[in-house]
Amino acid sequence: MKLTSVALTGAALGLAHATPVTKRQAISDADILNYALTLEHLEANFYAEGLKNYTHQDFISAGYMDPFYANLQTIASDEQTHVQFLTSALTAAGANPVAACNYSFTSTDVKSFLALGSVLEGVGVSAYLGAAASIMNGTYLTAAASILTVEARHSAYLRSYLGESPVPQPFDDPLNFDEVYTVASPFIASCPSSNGKLPVKAFPSLTPTSSGSVMSGAKVQLMTGSGFNSSMDMSDIFAAFITVTGPVFTPLMSSGGGMFTVTVPSGVAGQSYVVLTMGNTTVTDDTIVAGPAILEVGAMMGGITGGCSKSKTWSMSGSSSMSMMMPTASPSMSMSMSGSSTMPSGSMSSSSMMPSKSPVFNSASGISPSGAISVLMAAVAAFFM
Ligand SMILES: *[C@@H]1O[C@H](CO)[C@@H](O)[C@H](O)[C@H]1NC(C)=O
Ligand SMILES: *[C@@H]1O[C@H](CO)[C@@H](O)[C@H](O)[C@H]1NC(C)=O
Ligand SMILES: *[C@@H]1O[C@H](CO)[C@@H](O)[C@H](O)[C@H]1NC(C)=O
Ligand SMILES: *[C@@H]1O[C@H](CO)[C@@H](O)[C@H](O)[C@H]1NC(C)=O
Ligand SMILES: *[C@@H]1O[C@H](CO)[C@@H](O)[C@H](O)[C@H]1NC(C)=O
């Protein structure tokens, strides 16, 4: 397939230029586990809130037939179990696990709830993937990887039901800490003051103004959010899609007022991330000036919901066999795993967790709560077209 060969060629050439996730002052494993825990709290609260808002019957009425609801409950339970596991692991290591925050999620119906869930799962996959290279301890790397694969399965499942390809490309896109924080923080309204500060910051937001999934070659208008320096020389600003093989630079036109038009390159598919950077040679935290924006790239598939089942292209073969995924919530597993983990306390001291005065997870970080919604809503809107 064309995309595959593009990606593999890129792999040969591009790994040396891959978005560095390690080029920052040392981030400890405790920081990374707390960063992961921050995202898991967010996901767990998102599903808990949504499952309170919408009943089993609401899902059926919206065309999500059984066993979809049971599988969604499993997904929610997985996130809660991840929270318990990471909390236990941090506690066992002598670190201070972050507690849940207050969040601001918006959904208006079952479908918009699932669309946002799918975006959050995709961000979770990209976050674990991007963090992997920075995890020092192999035990934690394996634990994080075992969470990552499950988040990827959640993502594929929801994407299928939203009519998107469950496996849009052969490689997932890694996001680094600040990139993830940029897209996650708008959902975090306020956190307990006892939460440790994490060494992460948000870039100015970047939001697609159009809705709908887009194809390679399409032009997409992007709007920068507060904090973007519109006095910069726009001829030095480029757009880059983030991929595992390195940034894919693509034409960018400034239309003034912090608005830009970007051309979606070939070689990206599925939930994709585009940043604006100074220069077109490298993408680092020092060169990013806005974003990531989230774009869904690729043709919409039929979807597996009631009304659309005729056009389903990606067979989930035997939805009846999905009942094997029924929940067997097992907090005991998380306990026993964390019980056996004892980290060297030196590398996990709580003082090593607060090295930065950057915007932090325990505040709204200067991002207006209303910007909260806008950052991802355009991406979410993409799912309805
Ligand atoms: C749940 O419902 C409340 C009240 O209508 C709404 O404000 C919120 O956005 C909903 N959250 C989710 C995740 O659906
Ligand atoms: C969450 O919001 C409630 C109600 O506004 C408030 O009482 C509480 O202190 C908040 N909690 C955090 C952790 O910010
Ligand atoms: C914005 O960009 C201009 C031009 O590069 C620069 O002189 C100025 O210091 C920047 N402002 C901020 C707040 O970074
Ligand atoms: C990078 O930008 C320079 C001009 O600043 C241009 O000549 C060059 O073709 C660009 N390279 C890519 C890969 O876009
Ligand atoms: C990694 O963490 C585990 C669990 O805390 C611990 O038993 C092990 O000694 C650590 N390994 C290294 C190399 O620090």
GROMACS .gro file of C-alpha atoms and ligand atoms in nm:
model
  455
    1MET     CA    1   0.000   0.000   0.000
    2LYS     CA    2   0.111   0.349  -0.074
    3LEU     CA    3   0.096   0.474   0.280
    4THR     CA    4   0.304   0.185   0.401
    5SER     CA    5   0.583   0.244   0.156
    6VAL     CA    6   0.585   0.614   0.231
    7ALA     CA    7   0.610   0.543   0.599
    8LEU     CA    8   0.882   0.284   0.562
    9THR     CA    9   1.089   0.509   0.341
   10GLY     CA   10   1.046   0.773   0.603
   11ALA     CA   11   1.158   0.528   0.866
   12ALA     CA   12   1.485   0.474   0.690
   13LEU     CA   13   1.551   0.843   0.656
   14GLY     CA   14   1.372   1.003   0.937
   15LEU     CA   15   1.440   0.847   1.272
   16ALA     CA   16   1.737   1.071   1.337
   17HIS     CA   17   1.507   1.370   1.314
   18ALA     CA   18   1.218   1.226   1.509
   19THR     CA   19   1.056   1.469   1.746
   20PRO     CA   20   1.283   1.443   2.045
   21VAL     CA   21   1.106   1.351   2.363
   22THR     CA   22   1.421   1.326   2.566
   23LYS     CA   23   1.571   1.666   2.494
   24ARG     CA   24   1.457   1.829   2.812
   25GLN     CA   25   1.590   1.839   3.162
   26ALA     CA   26   1.570   1.491   3.303
   27ILE     CA   27   1.213   1.391   3.371
   28SER     CA   28   1.200   1.121   3.635
   29ASP     CA   29   1.006   0.799   3.613
   30ALA     CA   30   0.787   0.933   3.894
   31ASP     CA   31   0.706   1.238   3.684
   32ILE     CA   32   0.617   1.015   3.392
   33LEU     CA   33   0.397   0.787   3.601
   34ASN     CA   34   0.221   1.091   3.744
   35TYR     CA   35   0.182   1.233   3.395
   36ALA     CA   36   0.027   0.902   3.288
   37LEU     CA   37  -0.190   0.903   3.600
   38THR     CA   38  -0.308   1.254   3.516
   39LEU     CA   39  -0.428   1.129   3.178
   40GLU     CA   40  -0.585   0.816   3.326
   41HIS     CA   41  -0.777   1.023   3.582
   42LEU     CA   42  -0.902   1.236   3.294
   43GLU     CA   43  -1.017   0.935   3.092
   44ALA     CA   44  -1.169   0.756   3.391
   45ASN     CA   45  -1.369   1.065   3.485
   46PHE     CA   46  -1.475   1.119   3.127
   47TYR     CA   47  -1.628   0.771   3.100
   48ALA     CA   48  -1.778   0.780   3.449
   49GLU     CA   49  -1.949   1.110   3.367
   50GLY     CA   50  -2.068   0.991   3.026
   51LEU     CA   51  -2.205   0.665   3.161
   52LYS     CA   52  -2.393   0.869   3.418
   53ASN     CA   53  -2.528   1.098   3.148
   54TYR     CA   54  -2.636   0.827   2.904
   55THR     CA   55  -2.818   0.505   2.980
   56HIS     CA   56  -2.790   0.166   2.818
   57GLN     CA   57  -3.114   0.248   2.639
   58ASP     CA   58  -2.971   0.577   2.510
   59PHE     CA   59  -2.691   0.382   2.340
   60ILE     CA   60  -2.938   0.133   2.192
   61SER     CA   61  -3.158   0.417   2.068
   62ALA     CA   62  -2.857   0.582   1.908
   63GLY     CA   63  -2.785   0.261   1.718
   64TYR     CA   64  -2.509   0.116   1.936
   65MET     CA   65  -2.650  -0.230   1.982
   66ASP     CA   66  -2.541  -0.482   2.243
   67PRO     CA   67  -2.280  -0.572   2.339
   68PHE     CA   68  -2.153  -0.218   2.277
   69TYR     CA   69  -2.268  -0.079   2.611
   70ALA     CA   70  -2.110  -0.364   2.806
   71ASN     CA   71  -1.785  -0.312   2.618
   72LEU     CA   72  -1.797   0.058   2.695
   73GLN     CA   73  -1.837  -0.028   3.062
   74THR     CA   74  -1.529  -0.246   3.028
   75ILE     CA   75  -1.338   0.045   2.876
   76ALA     CA   76  -1.445   0.269   3.164
   77SER     CA   77  -1.343   0.004   3.412
   78ASP     CA   78  -1.004  -0.037   3.240
   79GLU     CA   79  -0.933   0.333   3.288
   80GLN     CA   80  -1.031   0.316   3.652
   81THR     CA   81  -0.804   0.014   3.697
   82HIS     CA   82  -0.518   0.204   3.531
   83VAL     CA   83  -0.574   0.484   3.783
   84GLN     CA   84  -0.556   0.239   4.072
   85PHE     CA   85  -0.251   0.066   3.931
   86LEU     CA   86  -0.050   0.384   3.874
   87THR     CA   87  -0.156   0.526   4.209
   88SER     CA   88  -0.039   0.209   4.382
   89ALA     CA   89   0.287   0.197   4.188
   90LEU     CA   90   0.368   0.557   4.279
   91THR     CA   91   0.278   0.503   4.641
   92ALA     CA   92   0.486   0.186   4.658
   93ALA     CA   93   0.776   0.384   4.516
   94GLY     CA   94   0.745   0.649   4.784
   95ALA     CA   95   0.617   0.913   4.545
   96ASN     CA   96   0.308   1.128   4.579
   97PRO     CA   97   0.042   1.018   4.326
   98VAL     CA   98  -0.171   1.297   4.181
   99ALA     CA   99  -0.541   1.291   4.270
  100ALA     CA  100  -0.830   1.345   4.031
  101CYS     CA  101  -0.910   1.699   3.918
  102ASN     CA  102  -1.229   1.872   3.812
  103TYR     CA  103  -1.285   1.843   3.439
  104SER     CA  104  -1.485   2.015   3.171
  105PHE     CA  105  -1.603   1.771   2.907
  106THR     CA  106  -1.877   1.858   2.668
  107SER     CA  107  -2.104   1.617   2.494
  108THR     CA  108  -2.453   1.670   2.369
  109ASP     CA  109  -2.551   1.314   2.285
  110VAL     CA  110  -2.421   0.958   2.274
  111LYS     CA  111  -2.238   1.010   1.949
  112SER     CA  112  -2.055   1.327   2.050
  113PHE     CA  113  -1.961   1.156   2.375
  114LEU     CA  114  -1.812   0.861   2.186
  115ALA     CA  115  -1.638   1.092   1.939
  116LEU     CA  116  -1.465   1.276   2.220
  117GLY     CA  117  -1.381   0.944   2.385
  118SER     CA  118  -1.217   0.827   2.067
  119VAL     CA  119  -1.005   1.143   2.044
  120LEU     CA  120  -0.901   1.104   2.408
  121GLU     CA  121  -0.805   0.738   2.351
  122GLY     CA  122  -0.596   0.840   2.053
  123VAL     CA  123  -0.422   1.107   2.258
  124GLY     CA  124  -0.360   0.846   2.529
  125VAL     CA  125  -0.196   0.613   2.279
  126SER     CA  126   0.024   0.895   2.149
  127ALA     CA  127   0.114   1.003   2.502
  128TYR     CA  128   0.231   0.660   2.618
  129LEU     CA  129   0.414   0.612   2.291
  130GLY     CA  130   0.592   0.945   2.321
  131ALA     CA  131   0.682   0.888   2.685
  132ALA     CA  132   0.825   0.540   2.631
  133ALA     CA  133   1.171   0.657   2.532
  134SER     CA  134   1.202   0.858   2.854
  135ILE     CA  135   1.114   0.578   3.097
  136MET     CA  136   1.435   0.459   3.259
  137ASN     CA  137   1.316   0.155   3.450
  138GLY     CA  138   1.227  -0.149   3.240
  139THR     CA  139   0.963  -0.265   3.483
  140TYR     CA  140   0.775   0.060   3.440
  141LEU     CA  141   0.830   0.058   3.068
  142THR     CA  142   0.662  -0.283   3.043
  143ALA     CA  143   0.376  -0.169   3.267
  144ALA     CA  144   0.326   0.144   3.057
  145ALA     CA  145   0.340  -0.061   2.737
  146SER     CA  146   0.076  -0.299   2.870
  147ILE     CA  147  -0.149   0.001   2.928
  148LEU     CA  148  -0.066   0.144   2.586
  149THR     CA  149  -0.178  -0.168   2.402
  150VAL     CA  150  -0.511  -0.162   2.584
  151GLU     CA  151  -0.563   0.208   2.505
  152ALA     CA  152  -0.493   0.125   2.142
  153ARG     CA  153  -0.758  -0.147   2.154
  154HIS     CA  154  -1.008   0.099   2.302
  155SER     CA  155  -0.922   0.343   2.026
  156ALA     CA  156  -0.970   0.086   1.749
  157TYR     CA  157  -1.301  -0.028   1.895
  158LEU     CA  158  -1.447   0.322   1.924
  159ARG     CA  159  -1.314   0.425   1.584
  160SER     CA  160  -1.489   0.127   1.425
  161TYR     CA  161  -1.819   0.225   1.578
  162LEU     CA  162  -1.773   0.584   1.465
  163GLY     CA  163  -1.726   0.471   1.107
  164GLU     CA  164  -1.353   0.528   1.099
  165SER     CA  165  -1.080   0.287   1.009
  166PRO     CA  166  -0.976   0.107   1.326
  167VAL     CA  167  -0.621   0.073   1.191
  168PRO     CA  168  -0.566   0.376   0.970
  169GLN     CA  169  -0.190   0.337   0.937
  170PRO     CA  170   0.087   0.091   1.027
  171PHE     CA  171   0.249   0.323   1.284
  172ASP     CA  172   0.096   0.536   1.558
  173ASP     CA  173   0.214   0.893   1.614
  174PRO     CA  174   0.407   0.972   1.935
  175LEU     CA  175   0.345   1.300   2.116
  176ASN     CA  176   0.585   1.441   2.370
  177PHE     CA  177   0.491   1.571   2.714
  178ASP     CA  178   0.424   1.932   2.620
  179GLU     CA  179   0.234   1.835   2.305
  180VAL     CA  180   0.005   1.609   2.505
  181TYR     CA  181  -0.040   1.871   2.773
  182THR     CA  182  -0.138   2.123   2.509
  183VAL     CA  183  -0.431   1.909   2.395
  184ALA     CA  184  -0.526   1.764   2.737
  185SER     CA  185  -0.511   2.069   2.963
  186PRO     CA  186  -0.820   2.240   2.820
  187PHE     CA  187  -1.025   1.960   2.978
  188ILE     CA  188  -0.872   2.012   3.321
  189ALA     CA  189  -1.062   2.280   3.509
  190SER     CA  190  -0.891   2.269   3.847
  191CYS     CA  191  -0.685   2.026   4.051
  192PRO     CA  192  -0.626   1.971   4.422
  193SER     CA  193  -0.348   2.196   4.545
  194SER     CA  194  -0.180   1.890   4.694
  195ASN     CA  195  -0.103   1.755   4.347
  196GLY     CA  196   0.266   1.781   4.264
  197LYS     CA  197   0.362   2.004   3.976
  198LEU     CA  198   0.476   1.828   3.663
  199PRO     CA  199   0.744   1.972   3.435
  200VAL     CA  200   0.517   2.027   3.140
  201LYS     CA  201   0.382   2.330   2.961
  202ALA     CA  202   0.117   2.404   2.700
  203PHE     CA  203   0.185   2.567   2.365
  204PRO     CA  204  -0.067   2.813   2.221
  205SER     CA  205  -0.362   2.613   2.096
  206LEU     CA  206  -0.421   2.536   1.730
  207THR     CA  207  -0.773   2.451   1.618
  208PRO     CA  208  -0.912   2.348   1.281
  209THR     CA  209  -1.195   2.580   1.180
  210SER     CA  210  -1.352   2.329   0.945
  211SER     CA  211  -1.516   2.009   1.055
  212GLY     CA  212  -1.511   1.671   0.896
  213SER     CA  213  -1.240   1.423   0.822
  214VAL     CA  214  -0.995   1.536   0.557
  215MET     CA  215  -0.800   1.364   0.284
  216SER     CA  216  -0.435   1.401   0.193
  217GLY     CA  217  -0.398   1.701  -0.032
  218ALA     CA  218  -0.686   1.888   0.127
  219LYS     CA  219  -0.637   2.237   0.261
  220VAL     CA  220  -0.735   2.292   0.622
  221GLN     CA  221  -0.771   2.624   0.798
  222LEU     CA  222  -0.618   2.644   1.144
  223MET     CA  223  -0.667   2.911   1.407
  224THR     CA  224  -0.410   2.986   1.674
  225GLY     CA  225  -0.520   3.053   2.029
  226SER     CA  226  -0.412   3.290   2.301
  227GLY     CA  227  -0.040   3.315   2.356
  228PHE     CA  228   0.044   3.292   1.988
  229ASN     CA  229   0.289   3.565   1.892
  230SER     CA  230   0.141   3.717   1.580
  231SER     CA  231   0.432   3.961   1.552
  232MET     CA  232   0.662   3.683   1.438
  233ASP     CA  233   0.784   3.678   1.081
  234MET     CA  234   0.527   3.442   0.930
  235SER     CA  235   0.762   3.345   0.648
  236ASP     CA  236   0.967   3.158   0.910
  237ILE     CA  237   0.670   2.956   1.027
  238PHE     CA  238   0.605   2.612   0.888
  239ALA     CA  239   0.358   2.334   0.953
  240ALA     CA  240   0.468   1.985   1.048
  241PHE     CA  241   0.270   1.667   1.097
  242ILE     CA  242   0.414   1.456   1.376
  243THR     CA  243   0.492   1.096   1.287
  244VAL     CA  244   0.710   0.829   1.443
  245THR     CA  245   0.961   0.868   1.164
  246GLY     CA  246   0.991   1.241   1.217
  247PRO     CA  247   0.806   1.555   1.120
  248VAL     CA  248   0.643   1.577   0.779
  249PHE     CA  249   0.671   1.942   0.676
  250THR     CA  250   0.395   2.070   0.458
  251PRO     CA  251   0.301   2.398   0.290
  252LEU     CA  252   0.154   2.664   0.516
  253MET     CA  253  -0.006   2.993   0.425
  254SER     CA  254  -0.071   3.271   0.671
  255SER     CA  255  -0.392   3.461   0.618
  256GLY     CA  256  -0.328   3.702   0.903
  257GLY     CA  257  -0.488   3.735   1.241
  258GLY     CA  258  -0.332   3.412   1.359
  259MET     CA  259  -0.511   3.211   1.088
  260PHE     CA  260  -0.325   2.965   0.865
  261THR     CA  261  -0.404   2.724   0.588
  262VAL     CA  262  -0.218   2.397   0.581
  263THR     CA  263  -0.210   2.128   0.314
  264VAL     CA  264  -0.252   1.775   0.448
  265PRO     CA  265   0.048   1.576   0.322
  266SER     CA  266   0.039   1.220   0.200
  267GLY     CA  267   0.172   0.961   0.439
  268VAL     CA  268  -0.044   1.059   0.735
  269ALA     CA  269  -0.373   0.890   0.824
  270GLY     CA  270  -0.611   0.854   1.115
  271GLN     CA  271  -0.592   1.081   1.417
  272SER     CA  272  -0.308   1.312   1.317
  273TYR     CA  273  -0.129   1.599   1.483
  274VAL     CA  274  -0.001   1.915   1.319
  275VAL     CA  275   0.212   2.182   1.486
  276LEU     CA  276   0.337   2.520   1.369
  277THR     CA  277   0.713   2.554   1.402
  278MET     CA  278   0.986   2.809   1.352
  279GLY     CA  279   1.184   2.685   1.056
  280ASN     CA  280   1.144   2.364   0.864
  281THR     CA  281   1.433   2.148   0.979
  282THR     CA  282   1.332   2.021   1.319
  283VAL     CA  283   1.040   2.003   1.560
  284THR     CA  284   1.127   2.047   1.926
  285ASP     CA  285   0.972   2.216   2.225
  286ASP     CA  286   1.192   2.513   2.135
  287THR     CA  287   1.065   2.542   1.778
  288ILE     CA  288   0.692   2.473   1.824
  289VAL     CA  289   0.492   2.798   1.827
  290ALA     CA  290   0.140   2.651   1.830
  291GLY     CA  291  -0.040   2.320   1.846
  292PRO     CA  292  -0.076   2.036   1.805
  293ALA     CA  293  -0.407   2.056   1.625
  294ILE     CA  294  -0.586   1.725   1.588
  295LEU     CA  295  -0.707   1.624   1.244
  296GLU     CA  296  -0.878   1.304   1.135
  297VAL     CA  297  -0.722   1.213   0.803
  298GLY     CA  298  -0.882   0.957   0.575
  299ALA     CA  299  -1.210   0.853   0.429
  300MET     CA  300  -1.495   0.781   0.662
  301MET     CA  301  -1.595   0.419   0.679
  302GLY     CA  302  -1.946   0.291   0.719
  303GLY     CA  303  -1.958   0.246   1.092
  304ILE     CA  304  -2.101  -0.044   1.283
  305THR     CA  305  -2.401   0.130   1.430
  306GLY     CA  306  -2.747   0.015   1.338
  307GLY     CA  307  -2.833   0.245   1.052
  308CYS     CA  308  -2.498   0.228   0.882
  309SER     CA  309  -2.420  -0.138   0.905
  310LYS     CA  310  -2.467  -0.197   0.535
  311SER     CA  311  -2.170   0.014   0.448
  312LYS     CA  312  -1.932  -0.123   0.704
  313THR     CA  313  -1.601  -0.173   0.540
  314TRP     CA  314  -1.395  -0.287   0.832
  315SER     CA  315  -1.544  -0.606   0.958
  316MET     CA  316  -1.514  -0.650   1.328
  317SER     CA  317  -1.596  -1.010   1.247
  318GLY     CA  318  -1.836  -1.163   1.486
  319SER     CA  319  -1.951  -0.892   1.717
  320SER     CA  320  -2.098  -1.171   1.923
  321SER     CA  321  -1.750  -1.284   2.013
  322MET     CA  322  -1.697  -0.945   2.170
  323SER     CA  323  -1.885  -1.061   2.470
  324MET     CA  324  -1.556  -1.224   2.562
  325MET     CA  325  -1.447  -0.875   2.654
  326MET     CA  326  -1.697  -0.859   2.933
  327PRO     CA  327  -1.570  -0.688   3.242
  328THR     CA  328  -1.387  -0.879   3.506
  329ALA     CA  329  -1.279  -0.571   3.694
  330SER     CA  330  -0.980  -0.678   3.893
  331PRO     CA  331  -0.841  -0.421   4.128
  332SER     CA  332  -0.658  -0.705   4.292
  333MET     CA  333  -0.437  -0.731   3.986
  334SER     CA  334  -0.329  -0.373   4.022
  335MET     CA  335  -0.259  -0.425   4.384
  336SER     CA  336  -0.041  -0.727   4.340
  337MET     CA  337   0.153  -0.570   4.056
  338SER     CA  338   0.225  -0.259   4.251
  339GLY     CA  339   0.295  -0.454   4.563
  340SER     CA  340   0.592  -0.617   4.397
  341SER     CA  341   0.729  -0.291   4.273
  342THR     CA  342   0.966  -0.097   4.486
  343MET     CA  343   1.154   0.177   4.318
  344PRO     CA  344   1.482   0.314   4.437
  345SER     CA  345   1.355   0.600   4.645
  346GLY     CA  346   1.639   0.822   4.533
  347SER     CA  347   1.509   0.855   4.181
  348MET     CA  348   1.155   0.897   4.298
  349SER     CA  349   1.188   1.160   4.567
  350SER     CA  350   0.905   1.403   4.561
  351SER     CA  351   1.148   1.690   4.525
  352SER     CA  352   1.247   1.557   4.185
  353MET     CA  353   0.889   1.594   4.084
  354MET     CA  354   0.876   1.971   4.104
  355PRO     CA  355   1.161   2.103   3.902
  356SER     CA  356   0.970   2.352   3.697
  357LYS     CA  357   0.776   2.670   3.724
  358SER     CA  358   0.618   2.601   3.389
  359PRO     CA  359   0.245   2.585   3.363
  360VAL     CA  360   0.146   2.278   3.550
  361PHE     CA  361  -0.121   2.017   3.567
  362ASN     CA  362  -0.267   2.156   3.885
  363SER     CA  363  -0.387   2.479   3.739
  364ALA     CA  364  -0.576   2.593   3.438
  365SER     CA  365  -0.242   2.718   3.312
  366GLY     CA  366  -0.367   3.033   3.156
  367ILE     CA  367  -0.584   2.846   2.915
  368SER     CA  368  -0.930   2.987   2.931
  369PRO     CA  369  -1.194   2.731   3.015
  370SER     CA  370  -1.388   2.831   2.710
  371GLY     CA  371  -1.084   2.766   2.496
  372ALA     CA  372  -1.113   2.438   2.674
  373ILE     CA  373  -1.373   2.308   2.453
  374SER     CA  374  -1.272   2.466   2.130
  375VAL     CA  375  -0.936   2.297   2.110
  376LEU     CA  376  -1.077   1.955   2.046
  377MET     CA  377  -1.431   2.024   1.945
  378ALA     CA  378  -1.336   2.084   1.586
  379ALA     CA  379  -1.168   1.747   1.586
  380VAL     CA  380  -1.473   1.597   1.746
  381ALA     CA  381  -1.697   1.759   1.490
  382ALA     CA  382  -1.498   1.572   1.231
  383PHE     CA  383  -1.663   1.254   1.339
  384PHE     CA  384  -2.010   1.361   1.240
  385MET     CA  385  -1.944   1.446   0.881
  386LIG     C1  386  -2.270   1.520   3.114
  386LIG     O1  387  -2.384   1.600   3.130
  386LIG     C2  388  -2.357   1.732   3.173
  386LIG     C3  389  -2.490   1.800   3.202
  386LIG     O2  390  -2.569   1.799   3.088
  386LIG     C4  391  -2.277   1.802   3.065
  386LIG     O3  392  -2.248   1.935   3.105
  386LIG     C5  393  -2.149   1.728   3.041
  386LIG     O4  394  -2.082   1.786   2.932
  386LIG     C6  395  -2.174   1.581   3.012
  386LIG     N1  396  -2.047   1.512   3.011
  386LIG     C7  397  -2.021   1.413   2.931
  386LIG     C8  398  -1.884   1.352   2.938
  386LIG     O5  399  -2.101   1.369   2.851
  387LIG     C1  400  -1.410   2.091   4.209
  387LIG     O1  401  -1.526   2.170   4.200
  387LIG     C2  402  -1.601   2.175   4.321
  387LIG     C3  403  -1.730   2.249   4.292
  387LIG     O2  404  -1.705   2.366   4.221
  387LIG     C4  405  -1.517   2.242   4.428
  387LIG     O3  406  -1.586   2.247   4.549
  387LIG     C5  407  -1.390   2.162   4.447
  387LIG     O4  408  -1.304   2.227   4.537
  387LIG     C6  409  -1.317   2.144   4.316
  387LIG     N1  410  -1.210   2.049   4.334
  387LIG     C7  411  -1.088   2.069   4.285
  387LIG     C8  412  -0.993   1.958   4.307
  387LIG     O5  413  -1.056   2.168   4.222
  388LIG     C1  414   0.711   3.811   1.920
  388LIG     O1  415   0.790   3.809   1.803
  388LIG     C2  416   0.864   3.927   1.783
  388LIG     C3  417   0.928   3.915   1.645
  388LIG     O2  418   1.005   3.797   1.637
  388LIG     C4  419   0.965   3.941   1.894
  388LIG     O3  420   1.041   4.059   1.877
  388LIG     C5  421   0.892   3.946   2.028
  388LIG     O4  422   0.985   3.948   2.134
  388LIG     C6  423   0.802   3.826   2.043
  388LIG     N1  424   0.717   3.844   2.159
  388LIG     C7  425   0.711   3.753   2.253
  388LIG     C8  426   0.618   3.783   2.365
  388LIG     O5  427   0.774   3.647   2.249
  389LIG     C1  428   1.238   2.488   0.393
  389LIG     O1  429   1.227   2.629   0.379
  389LIG     C2  430   1.312   2.683   0.279
  389LIG     C3  431   1.290   2.833   0.277
  389LIG     O2  432   1.290   2.885   0.406
  389LIG     C4  433   1.280   2.624   0.144
  389LIG     O3  434   1.373   2.669   0.049
  389LIG     C5  435   1.286   2.471   0.152
  389LIG     O4  436   1.241   2.417   0.030
  389LIG     C6  437   1.198   2.423   0.263
  389LIG     N1  438   1.211   2.278   0.276
  389LIG     C7  439   1.104   2.200   0.298
  389LIG     C8  440   1.133   2.055   0.314
  389LIG     O5  441   0.991   2.244   0.304
  390LIG     C1  442   1.274  -0.084   3.850
  390LIG     O1  443   1.163  -0.075   3.933
  390LIG     C2  444   1.135  -0.198   4.000
  390LIG     C3  445   1.003  -0.181   4.072
  390LIG     O2  446   1.004  -0.067   4.152
  390LIG     C4  447   1.250  -0.229   4.095
  390LIG     O3  448   1.224  -0.352   4.160
  390LIG     C5  449   1.377  -0.240   4.014
  390LIG     O4  450   1.487  -0.257   4.099
  390LIG     C6  451   1.399  -0.117   3.929
  390LIG     N1  452   1.509  -0.141   3.837
  390LIG     C7  453   1.608  -0.055   3.823
  390LIG     C8  454   1.713  -0.094   3.725
  390LIG     O5  455   1.615   0.049   3.887
   0.00000   0.00000   0.00000
